[in-house]
Phi, psi and omega in degrees: 000317178295324180295317180296321180295323180288324186275340185300316178301322179292322179295316180295324178293320179297315180296323181291324185275331190237310189286314182296315176299327180293320178295321178295323178296317179296322181294318179295325185287321189259346176265189179297143181301136177240150182290129176235164182303136183267162176243170181299339185244357183233150176275186185290349182248025178062031175248150181297143177298135179082359182231033185299122177078357183262153176295146182275077187217143177210152178223134179234163182254136174217191183215155177231181182242137173221101185070234182267357187239157175267164175215148183287143178229131174262123179262107181257138177233131178231130179246122184226174179288162181129181178296142179301125180197159177232126179233128179246120181238170182110032178060055178276153172269186185298319181297323179288319179297324179287346182297335179301319179292321179295317181294318180301311181293316181296319182297317179290321181290340176274357177096010178265169181257129175278124182298129180272058180217184178278124181245127177244125178249126177242131178252105183259142008284142188281349183263005178246130184291136178255130184231154172084172182269017186293341184268005182301309183296310179296330178294316178298315181293326178294321178294318178297318181291320181291330180270003176083007180272355180208136174294140179303132180293162177301152183292339179265026178243137181230160186221140176221143174154148174264144182256139165273168184292338178269003178095357177284158184259137178247150182293155179234166181269155174076026184291319184298309178298326177289323178292323177296319177293324178296316179296321180288335182269007175090012177289134181256339180223125180235119179261125183224162172300151186301325181292339180263359189294317181297321179292314181293329182294339178292344178268357184292133168254206179281348186259327189255141175243144178251127183246118180275141180222142178264335179221161176292332178298321178298321179294316180298315180296324179292320179292329178279350182082012181283312182221094181296152177256133179285135180290155179279137178263127180299142178278132179303138182282122181215096181273005188295326184280358181295330181294335184290344184259009181251139177302155187265144177294342179296341179284344184272123180266136177067210179054055181296323181293319179292322177297319178297319179297322179293325177294316178297317180299317180291324183289326184247358181073034186268158175274148187228142171236124180252124181241126180182166180291162178302138176087011180270357175101020181296310181293324179299315179295317183297318183288345179264354180299317179301338181287347178245004176282154177298155179293156177295138168281166180296322179297317177295321181295320179295316180297317180291321180295323177301318181294313181293327178293316179297321181286352181073028183246019176277128176298145181298134177084002181270149174270250179275152170290126184252345180252145177294132183295149171229110183248134182223079180289152177290154184291352175273002182298138180279172178295325178293326178294326179280317185274329185102173179143212185093179182296331182251015176055054179287142177292147179262191184296327179299322180276327177294338177270009181305134182065017180219216187238132171251112184255119178249099178278149184055057186307314181294344180282345174290148178293153180300321179299320180291320182292323182291340176298332185287345189296316180294309181296327177295328182272319188257342183076013176206162180222135180253122179259118183244131176224176181298328182280351181148200180214160178214141180246128180239145175291145180217053177275082181238160171263124179273124171239116182243151178225143179207154172279157180290341179203182183296317180281338176097001188236025175293125181078009180289138184290336185238334182254141185274137177278137181260005182268143174283161178303322179292325178293323178296315179297319180295321180295315183286334181289352177294338176263115188288158177298316178301326177289318177298327180294342179264003178259123186280322188235131175230129184234129172266122186256126179273159175300148182278131180285159181299318181296328178291329179288331186246017178289148180274344181288127181288143176278161179297135180275170177297326179296320179293315180292327181296325178299319178296317181296314182295326177295317178292322179293327177296321176297316180292321179298320178292320182293317187268009172281348180287156177300146180098357181235035179297133180083359179260124180240343179210169186297327183294344183266003179291137173273179187298317180294321179291328177300319181297323183281324188272319188270067177276140189243161169286161179303321179294320179292326179292321177296320179295318180294321179298315180295319180292325180299318181283319185289322183267353181062047185288147172276169178297324178294317179295323178301314181291325180291323177297319180293323178296317179295318179297324177296321178292318177300319179293323177295320177296329179269356180075029182259144179272326179253152176279118178259184183295324180297316179297319182289321178296319179294323178293322181292328183289347179265011179301135184272326187302314185289338183270338183259315181281135179254000000 
C-alpha cells in the first residue's frame, strides 16, 4: 500500500508529460486539421510555407566531372516523415557524404531552419560516381526548396560550390569543363563561388550568364529577387604578355649549336636531349624555350585550362591559362605522377605540360618504369589512364626537353677534368635511357664547357625576341601549308604522320642519295627515318626552302640521339 502511494505521483506525472500529448497528437493527425501555433517557416497545419498540400520534394541542377569533361547532375531532395536523418544516395564519395554536415551547419548559421524530419538526397545519374564538395551549394538550396523556405529555382539554372560552416562559398576544382557542359546543355544562369567566376565566364556564350557569390545567402537573396547579383564579364584573351615572364636567351653565353637546336625545336615542335657536363647551361636553355614558342591559341588555352582546373592548380581569380606550361618534375617522380591516375583520375605531369614544355633534368636518374610511361604520349599526343574504377584520356601534346650528364660523375669527355667512371660504369649509366625512348627524340646536342672568353665577351648574344622572329616566320609557313585539306590537327612539322611526311618532305636528288646512304650506314628504323625528315623539313622552313636539300638533311642527321648516347 505504501509502495503504491509513493509511486502514484510519479505515474500521474508520466501520463501528463508523455501519454496524454501523444494521444492528442494522434487525434490531431487522424481527425480534421486543427490550427496549432505557427513558426516562421511553417503554416498552422505543420506544412511548409508556400507548399500547402504539395509533396516536400525539390530538384536542382548541378554538374560533375568525368575525366576531362563535365556531366549534368540532378540534385533531388525529398523530406518525409520519420526520425530526423539525412541520407545521400547516388554513388557519392566521402567528400560528398560529408557535405551533409557542412550543409546542416551552414543552413542554421545563415538563419534558416533545418527540417526535423527524414531528408533523402539523390544525385542522379545514380550509376556515375560523384566526387568532391562541388554539390554543397545545390544540396543546401534543394533542402530549402523542399522544406518550403525557398521557391524552386528555374530549370535552366545550375549551381556549383563548396560551403564553409558559416555559409560562405569556397572555390572548387574543374569549374571550366563543368561550365562548358552547362553552356552546351542549355543552362542560362550558373551560380559559382566568386573565385571561380573568371574561369567559368570563359565558357559563356550569348545564352549563359555566370553569377559570382561569396556566400549562400547571396544566392538565396538573388533567387528571391531581394538583391540581384551582377554577372561576370569574360576577360579578353591576350597571351602576348606571357613572354615577359620567361627568362631571356640573351643570358646564355656561348653554346651556338645548342641555341640553334632550341630554335629548330621551337620552330617544328621537336623533342630535344641536351648532353653535357655540369654547368654547361642545359637547364638555362630549357627554361628559356617557352619564351620563343608561338603564343597559345584560344583553343589551346581552353584545353590547357581544363586540365589545370581539374588538377586544382588554377590560381584564384584567373580565367584562361595564357602562358605555355613549363613542367619540371623531380627525378624521383613515379610513373603515376607522370602519367596521372589516382582514385579521381587526376592528370599527371605529361598532361599538365600540354601545349608546353616537359623538362626532365638528370634523365637517367628517373626510374625505367617512369621513363617508359612517356612513350605513348610522345607518339600519340594523349595518354589514357586506366584503373579498376574506369579510365580517362587526357591530351599530352608537349615538347620533351631532357638533360643528362655524359656519365655518373659528369665529366666523361671533359677537356680539362678527369672522369672517375670506368667504361662499364659509363655504359651502364647511359643504358638507363632505353633505345625506344631515344628513337622518339628528334634532336640531341652535346654541349661543351663554356670558355672564359665567351663568358666575358662584349658582343651581345641573340635575345629571345630575335630568335622568336625566326620561329614565328617558320610557323607561319607551316600554318599556311597545313591549312590545306588532309592535314586536320597538324600545326607543326613534328605532328606529321608517316603518310604526310612522304607528301610534304620532298627532297632534291642529292638529298635523297644522302638519306639512302645514311639509312643503311646508321641502321635507322622507320620511325627514325621519318623523324629525320621532319627535322630537315623544319630546317628548310627556317631557311625559306621548299625542297629538302643536302644542307638541311646533314643538319638534321647531326642531331641524331642514338649515336651520341649509346656506346
